[in-house]
Tab-separated table of C-alpha atoms in Angstrom:
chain	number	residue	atom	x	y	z
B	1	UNK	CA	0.000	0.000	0.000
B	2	UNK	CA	2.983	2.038	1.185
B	3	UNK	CA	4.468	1.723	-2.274
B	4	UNK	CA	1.017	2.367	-4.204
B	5	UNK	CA	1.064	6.008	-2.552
B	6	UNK	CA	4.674	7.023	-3.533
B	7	UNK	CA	4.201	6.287	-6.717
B	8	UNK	CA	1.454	8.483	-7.050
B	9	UNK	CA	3.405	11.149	-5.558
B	10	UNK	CA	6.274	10.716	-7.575
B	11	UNK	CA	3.606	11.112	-10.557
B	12	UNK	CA	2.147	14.633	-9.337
B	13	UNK	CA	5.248	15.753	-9.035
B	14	UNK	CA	6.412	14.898	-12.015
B	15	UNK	CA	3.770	16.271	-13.922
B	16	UNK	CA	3.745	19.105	-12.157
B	17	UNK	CA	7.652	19.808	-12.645
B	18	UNK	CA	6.587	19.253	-16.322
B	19	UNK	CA	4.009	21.752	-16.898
B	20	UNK	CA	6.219	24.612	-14.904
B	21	UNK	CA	9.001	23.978	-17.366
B	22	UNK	CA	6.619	24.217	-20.061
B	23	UNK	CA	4.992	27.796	-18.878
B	24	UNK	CA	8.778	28.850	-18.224
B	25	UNK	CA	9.236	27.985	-22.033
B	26	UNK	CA	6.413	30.260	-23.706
B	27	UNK	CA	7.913	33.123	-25.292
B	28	UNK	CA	6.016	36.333	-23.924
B	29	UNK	CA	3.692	37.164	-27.581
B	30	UNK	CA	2.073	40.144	-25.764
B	31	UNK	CA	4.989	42.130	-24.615
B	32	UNK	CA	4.190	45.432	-25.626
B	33	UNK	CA	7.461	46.751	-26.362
B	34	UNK	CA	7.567	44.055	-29.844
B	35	UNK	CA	4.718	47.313	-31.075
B	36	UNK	CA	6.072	50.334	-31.627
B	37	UNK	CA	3.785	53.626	-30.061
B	38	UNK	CA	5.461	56.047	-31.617
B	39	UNK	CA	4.415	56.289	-35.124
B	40	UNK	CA	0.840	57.961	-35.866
B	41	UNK	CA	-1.052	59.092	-39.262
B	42	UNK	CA	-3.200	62.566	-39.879
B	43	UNK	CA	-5.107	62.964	-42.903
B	44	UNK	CA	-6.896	66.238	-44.145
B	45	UNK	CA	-8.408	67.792	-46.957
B	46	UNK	CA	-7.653	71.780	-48.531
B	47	UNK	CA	-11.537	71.930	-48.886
B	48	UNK	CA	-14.797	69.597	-48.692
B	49	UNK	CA	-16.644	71.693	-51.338
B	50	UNK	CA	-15.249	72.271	-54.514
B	51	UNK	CA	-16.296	73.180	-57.961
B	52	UNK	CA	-16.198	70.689	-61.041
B	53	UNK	CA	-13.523	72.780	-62.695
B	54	UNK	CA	-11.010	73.053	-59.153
B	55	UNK	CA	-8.714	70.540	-57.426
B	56	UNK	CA	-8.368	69.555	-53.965
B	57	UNK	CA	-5.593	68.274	-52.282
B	58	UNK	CA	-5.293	65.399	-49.828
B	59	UNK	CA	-2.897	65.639	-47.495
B	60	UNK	CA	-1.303	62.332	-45.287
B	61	UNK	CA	1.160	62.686	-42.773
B	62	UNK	CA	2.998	60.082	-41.056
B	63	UNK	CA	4.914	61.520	-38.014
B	64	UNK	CA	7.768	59.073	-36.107
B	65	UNK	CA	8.684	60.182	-33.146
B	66	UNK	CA	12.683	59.203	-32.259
B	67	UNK	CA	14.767	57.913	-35.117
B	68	UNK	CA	12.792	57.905	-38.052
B	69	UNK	CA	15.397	55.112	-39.948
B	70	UNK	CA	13.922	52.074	-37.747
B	71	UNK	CA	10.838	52.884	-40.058
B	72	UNK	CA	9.811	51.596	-43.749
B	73	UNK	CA	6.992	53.311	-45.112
B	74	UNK	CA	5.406	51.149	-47.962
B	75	UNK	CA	4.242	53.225	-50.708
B	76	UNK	CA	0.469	53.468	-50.953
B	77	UNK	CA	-1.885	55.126	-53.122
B	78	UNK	CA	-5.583	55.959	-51.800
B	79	UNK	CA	-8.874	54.398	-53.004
B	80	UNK	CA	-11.112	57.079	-54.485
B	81	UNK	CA	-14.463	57.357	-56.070
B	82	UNK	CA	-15.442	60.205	-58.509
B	83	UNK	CA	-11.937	61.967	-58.465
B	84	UNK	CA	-9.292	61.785	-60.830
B	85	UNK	CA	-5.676	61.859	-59.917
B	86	UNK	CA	-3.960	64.848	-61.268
B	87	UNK	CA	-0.431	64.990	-59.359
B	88	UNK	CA	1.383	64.059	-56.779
B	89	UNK	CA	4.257	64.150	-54.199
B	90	UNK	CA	6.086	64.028	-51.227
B	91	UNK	CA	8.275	65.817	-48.715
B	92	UNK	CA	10.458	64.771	-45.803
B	93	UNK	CA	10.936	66.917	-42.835
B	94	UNK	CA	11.883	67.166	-38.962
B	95	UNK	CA	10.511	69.210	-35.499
B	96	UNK	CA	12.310	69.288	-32.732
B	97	UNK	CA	10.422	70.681	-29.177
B	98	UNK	CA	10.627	70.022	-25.385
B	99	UNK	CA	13.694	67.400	-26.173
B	100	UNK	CA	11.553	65.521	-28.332
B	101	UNK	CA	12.183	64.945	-32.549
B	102	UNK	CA	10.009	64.237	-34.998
B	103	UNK	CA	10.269	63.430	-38.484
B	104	UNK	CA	6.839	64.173	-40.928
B	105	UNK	CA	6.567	62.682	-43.989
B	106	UNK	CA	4.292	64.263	-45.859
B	107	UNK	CA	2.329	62.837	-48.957
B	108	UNK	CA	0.086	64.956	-51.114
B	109	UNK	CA	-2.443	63.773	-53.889
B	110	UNK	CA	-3.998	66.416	-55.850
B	111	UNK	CA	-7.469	65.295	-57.705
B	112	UNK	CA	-10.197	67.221	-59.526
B	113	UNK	CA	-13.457	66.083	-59.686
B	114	UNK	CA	-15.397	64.235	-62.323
B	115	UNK	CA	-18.855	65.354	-62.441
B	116	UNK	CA	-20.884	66.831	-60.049
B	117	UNK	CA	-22.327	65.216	-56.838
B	118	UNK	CA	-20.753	63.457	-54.240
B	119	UNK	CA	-16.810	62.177	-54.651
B	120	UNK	CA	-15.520	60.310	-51.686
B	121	UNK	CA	-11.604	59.283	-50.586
B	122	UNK	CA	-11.885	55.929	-48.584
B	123	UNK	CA	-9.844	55.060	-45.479
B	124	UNK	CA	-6.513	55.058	-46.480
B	125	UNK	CA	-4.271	52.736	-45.493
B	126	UNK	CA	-0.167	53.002	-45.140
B	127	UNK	CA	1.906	50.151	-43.732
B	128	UNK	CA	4.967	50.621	-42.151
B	129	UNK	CA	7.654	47.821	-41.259
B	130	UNK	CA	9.420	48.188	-37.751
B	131	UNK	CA	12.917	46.668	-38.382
B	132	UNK	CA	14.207	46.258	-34.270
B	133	UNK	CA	11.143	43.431	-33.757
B	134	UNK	CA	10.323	42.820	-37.320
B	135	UNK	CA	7.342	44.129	-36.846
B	136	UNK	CA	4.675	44.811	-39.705
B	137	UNK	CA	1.804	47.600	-38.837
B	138	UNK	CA	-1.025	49.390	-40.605
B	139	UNK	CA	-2.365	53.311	-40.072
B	140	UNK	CA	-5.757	53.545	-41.292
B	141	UNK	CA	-7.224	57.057	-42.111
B	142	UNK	CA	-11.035	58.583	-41.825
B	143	UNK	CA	-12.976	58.210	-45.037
B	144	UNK	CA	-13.584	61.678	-46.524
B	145	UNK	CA	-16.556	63.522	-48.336
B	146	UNK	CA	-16.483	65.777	-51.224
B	147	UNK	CA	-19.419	67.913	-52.722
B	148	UNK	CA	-18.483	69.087	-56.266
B	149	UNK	CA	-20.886	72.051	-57.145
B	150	UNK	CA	-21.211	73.716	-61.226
B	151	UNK	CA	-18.253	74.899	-62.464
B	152	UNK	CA	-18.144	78.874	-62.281
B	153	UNK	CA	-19.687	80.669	-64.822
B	154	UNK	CA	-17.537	82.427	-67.461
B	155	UNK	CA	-19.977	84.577	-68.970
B	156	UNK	CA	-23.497	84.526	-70.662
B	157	UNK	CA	-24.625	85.874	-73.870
B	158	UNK	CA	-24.813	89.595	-74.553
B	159	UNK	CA	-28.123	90.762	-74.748
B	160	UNK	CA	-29.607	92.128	-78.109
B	161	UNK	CA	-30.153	95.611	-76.473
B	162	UNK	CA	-26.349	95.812	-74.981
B	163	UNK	CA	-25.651	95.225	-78.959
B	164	UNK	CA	-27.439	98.199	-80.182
B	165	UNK	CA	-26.191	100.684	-77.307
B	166	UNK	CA	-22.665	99.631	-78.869
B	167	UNK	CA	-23.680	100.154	-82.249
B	168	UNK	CA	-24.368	104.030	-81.802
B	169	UNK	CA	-21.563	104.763	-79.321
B	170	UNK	CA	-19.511	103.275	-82.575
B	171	UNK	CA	-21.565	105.302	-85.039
B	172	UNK	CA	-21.613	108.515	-82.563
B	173	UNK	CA	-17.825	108.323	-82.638
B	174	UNK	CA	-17.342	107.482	-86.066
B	175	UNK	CA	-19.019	111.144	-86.671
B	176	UNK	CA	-17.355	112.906	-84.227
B	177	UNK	CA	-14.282	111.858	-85.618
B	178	UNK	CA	-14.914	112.603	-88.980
B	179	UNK	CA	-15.969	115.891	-87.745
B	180	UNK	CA	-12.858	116.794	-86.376
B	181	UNK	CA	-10.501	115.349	-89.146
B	182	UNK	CA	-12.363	118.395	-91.107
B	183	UNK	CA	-11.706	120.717	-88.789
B	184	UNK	CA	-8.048	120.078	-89.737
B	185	UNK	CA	-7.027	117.723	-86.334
B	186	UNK	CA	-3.650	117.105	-86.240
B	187	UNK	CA	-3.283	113.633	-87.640
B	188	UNK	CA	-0.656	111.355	-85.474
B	189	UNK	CA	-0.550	107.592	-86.477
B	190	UNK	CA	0.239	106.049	-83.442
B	191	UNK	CA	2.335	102.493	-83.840
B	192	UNK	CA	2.235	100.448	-80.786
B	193	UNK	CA	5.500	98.248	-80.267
B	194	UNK	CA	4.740	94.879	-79.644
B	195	UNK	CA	6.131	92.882	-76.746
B	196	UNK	CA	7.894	89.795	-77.262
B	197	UNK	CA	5.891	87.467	-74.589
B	198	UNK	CA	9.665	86.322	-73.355
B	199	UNK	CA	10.232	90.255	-72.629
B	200	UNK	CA	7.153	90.737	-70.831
B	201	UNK	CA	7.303	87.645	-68.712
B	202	UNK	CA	10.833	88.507	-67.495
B	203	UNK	CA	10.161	91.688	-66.406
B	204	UNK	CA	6.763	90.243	-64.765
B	205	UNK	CA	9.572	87.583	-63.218
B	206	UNK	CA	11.598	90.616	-61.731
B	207	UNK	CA	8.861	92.246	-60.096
B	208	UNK	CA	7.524	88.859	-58.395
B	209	UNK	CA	11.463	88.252	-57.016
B	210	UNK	CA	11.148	91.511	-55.010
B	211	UNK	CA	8.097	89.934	-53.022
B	212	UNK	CA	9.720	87.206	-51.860
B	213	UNK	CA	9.845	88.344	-48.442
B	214	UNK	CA	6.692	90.430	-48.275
B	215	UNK	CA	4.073	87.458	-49.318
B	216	UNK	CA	3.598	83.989	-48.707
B	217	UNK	CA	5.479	81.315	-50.166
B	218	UNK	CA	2.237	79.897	-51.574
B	219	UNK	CA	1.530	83.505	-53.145
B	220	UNK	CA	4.605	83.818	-54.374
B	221	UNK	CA	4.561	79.781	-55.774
B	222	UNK	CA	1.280	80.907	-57.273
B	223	UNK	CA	2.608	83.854	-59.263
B	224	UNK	CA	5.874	81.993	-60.539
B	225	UNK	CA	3.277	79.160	-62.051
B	226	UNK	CA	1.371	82.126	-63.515
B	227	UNK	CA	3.948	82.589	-65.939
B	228	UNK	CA	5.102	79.344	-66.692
B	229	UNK	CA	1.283	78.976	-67.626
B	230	UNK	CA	1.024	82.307	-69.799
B	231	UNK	CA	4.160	81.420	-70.991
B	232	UNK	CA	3.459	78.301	-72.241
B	233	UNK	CA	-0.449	79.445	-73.581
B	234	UNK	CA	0.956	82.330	-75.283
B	235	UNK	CA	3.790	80.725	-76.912
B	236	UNK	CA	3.040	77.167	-77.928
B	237	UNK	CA	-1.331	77.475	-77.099
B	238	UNK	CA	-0.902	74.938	-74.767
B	239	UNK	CA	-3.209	75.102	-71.381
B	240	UNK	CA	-0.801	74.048	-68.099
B	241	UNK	CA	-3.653	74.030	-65.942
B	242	UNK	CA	-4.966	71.009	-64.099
B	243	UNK	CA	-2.305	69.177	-65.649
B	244	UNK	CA	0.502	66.932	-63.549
B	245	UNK	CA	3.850	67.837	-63.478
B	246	UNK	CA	4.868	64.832	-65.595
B	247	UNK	CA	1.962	65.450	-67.950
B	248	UNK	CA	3.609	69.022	-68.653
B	249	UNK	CA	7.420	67.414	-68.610
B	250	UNK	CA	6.375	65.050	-71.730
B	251	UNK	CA	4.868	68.282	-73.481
B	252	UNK	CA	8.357	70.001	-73.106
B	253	UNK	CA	10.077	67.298	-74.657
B	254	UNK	CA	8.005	67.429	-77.393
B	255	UNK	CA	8.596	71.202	-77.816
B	256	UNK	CA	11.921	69.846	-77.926
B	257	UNK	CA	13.083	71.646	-74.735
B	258	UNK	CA	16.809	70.566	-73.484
B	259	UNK	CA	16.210	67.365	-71.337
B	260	UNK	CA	17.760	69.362	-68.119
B	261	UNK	CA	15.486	72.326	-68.445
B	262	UNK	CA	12.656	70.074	-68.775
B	263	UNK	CA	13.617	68.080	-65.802
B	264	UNK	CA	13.869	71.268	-63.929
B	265	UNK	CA	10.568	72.457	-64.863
B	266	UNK	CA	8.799	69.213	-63.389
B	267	UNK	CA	10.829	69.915	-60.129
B	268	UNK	CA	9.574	73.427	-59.914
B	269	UNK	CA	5.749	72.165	-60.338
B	270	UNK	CA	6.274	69.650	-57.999
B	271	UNK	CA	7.527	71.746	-55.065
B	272	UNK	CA	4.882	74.383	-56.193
B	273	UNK	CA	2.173	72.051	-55.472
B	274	UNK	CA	4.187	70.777	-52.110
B	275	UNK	CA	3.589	74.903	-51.032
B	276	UNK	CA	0.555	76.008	-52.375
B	277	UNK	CA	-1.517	72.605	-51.371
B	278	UNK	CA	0.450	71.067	-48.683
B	279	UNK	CA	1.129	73.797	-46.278
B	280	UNK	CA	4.576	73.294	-47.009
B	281	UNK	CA	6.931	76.079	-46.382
B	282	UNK	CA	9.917	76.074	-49.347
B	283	UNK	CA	12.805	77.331	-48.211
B	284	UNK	CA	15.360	79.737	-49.994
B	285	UNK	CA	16.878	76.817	-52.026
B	286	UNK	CA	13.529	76.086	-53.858
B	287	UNK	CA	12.692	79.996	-54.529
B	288	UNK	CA	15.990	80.410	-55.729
B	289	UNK	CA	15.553	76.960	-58.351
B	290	UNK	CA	12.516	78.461	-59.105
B	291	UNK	CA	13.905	81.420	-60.110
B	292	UNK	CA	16.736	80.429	-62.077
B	293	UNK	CA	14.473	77.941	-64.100
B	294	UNK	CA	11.696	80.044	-65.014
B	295	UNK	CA	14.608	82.886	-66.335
B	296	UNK	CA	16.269	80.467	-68.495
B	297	UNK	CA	12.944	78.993	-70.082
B	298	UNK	CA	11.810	82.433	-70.836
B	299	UNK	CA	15.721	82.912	-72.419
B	300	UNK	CA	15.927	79.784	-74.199
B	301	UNK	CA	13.755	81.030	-77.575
């Protein structure tokens, strides 16, 4: 009997040993340092009501807080319904406050609409690989709304009686002329020079330099593109507007612009969208690209 009882002792314990080597042996899955907490996403829209012939940007920013190189941000591209991609791009750059750094990356998408109604930009998702625990996470976004309204008017018809008021102020002035040419008016044909575009937009490009410090950069961003785009209308009837930066860089290659210049022109509609639609703020670098680029397309013919 005596022997019947240790052995059943000596088989508790031995299960029991067993089982407390096997809990010692579980690897910890939950330990919450294997998920980083320092990584977040913000989303936002320039507007939420838009006409059919604007754009709106869409702005995602992934902020790391600490050392921004334990971080791979997949690339992504949002799901969107009743919007049409138009251009794109992205910008790196770092805050530093109360001892604490953080490094934004920022990712615009600039659409215009498609018709009118509703257009809507689903969640967006952006995964991001942490390489000290190999660990593989998702941000997920708010879905966003758009109302697109009717395109601003850009003029009616002239009415019948705005026609005949014209006519006589014409004919009233046609006699008073001739009425004057017989009283022996001193005759003076006036030639007006014309203004080679390239000459015009130069000096335009002058003027908007001086500003530099006295507007915003997305003012000043908005002016430079003015005359790329009157350039470009003017000179080859070609409309810049709406279109993507690398839409515009295959046009200038065939206009047969230098592969550099053309290259340079992309960069400078690239950053101007960065400014004018992602809050960005260029520093004296990109003004002074600008700049330079704009003067030597307006010098090259």
């Amino acid at each position: 009997m005596k022997g019947v009882k240790r052995a059943i002792i000596f088989l508790v314990l031995l299960y029991s040993l067993s089982f407390g080597l096997d809990t010692l042996a579980t690897p910890d899955t939950t330990n919450p340092e294997s998920t980083p907490m320092n990584i977040r996403l913000e989303a936002a829209l320039s507007a939420d009501t838009i006409r059919l012939d604007d754009t709106v940007a869409f702005t995602v920013k992934v902020i790391i807080e600490g050392d921004p190189t334990l971080y791979t941000i997949k690339d992504f591209l949002p799901s969107v319904s009743n919007l049409k991609l138009v251009g794109s791009g992205s910008a790196t750059k770092s805050e530093s406050g109360s001892g604490v750094t953080l490094s934004v990356k920022e990712f615009i998408f600039k659409y215009a609409p498609s018709s009118l109604g509703m257009a809507y930009i689903e969640p967006t998702k952006v995964e991001y690989f942490f390489s000290p625990t190999n660990y593989t996470g998702q941000l997920t976004s708010t879905r966003f709304s758009i109302t697109v309204l009717e395109p601003r008017k850009k003029g009616g018809k002239i009415p019948i009686y705005a026609w005949i008021i014209a006519l006589v102020i014409i004919a009233t002035g046609g006699v008073f002329f001739i009425f004057l040419s017989k009283r022996g008016a001193k005759k003076e044909e006036v030639v007006e020079e014309i203004v080679p575009v390239e000459k015009r937009l130069l000096e335009e490009l002058k003027s908007i330099e001086g500003t530099r410090n006295s507007v915003t950069r997305a003012q000043f961003f908005s002016a430079l593109e003015k005359i790329l785009r009157t350039y470009i209308l003017e000179k080859y009837s070609y409309d810049i507007s709406g279109r993507s930066p690398k839409e515009v860089s295959e046009k200038f290659f065939e206009l047969e612009f230098p592969e550099s210049l053309t290259k340079n022109v992309e960069r400078f509609l690239e950053h101007s969208n960065l400014v004018r639609f992602g809050g960005y703020s260029a520093d004296e670098e990109w003004i002074d690209d600008a700049l330079l680029t704009l003067q030597k397309l307006l010098e090259y013919k």
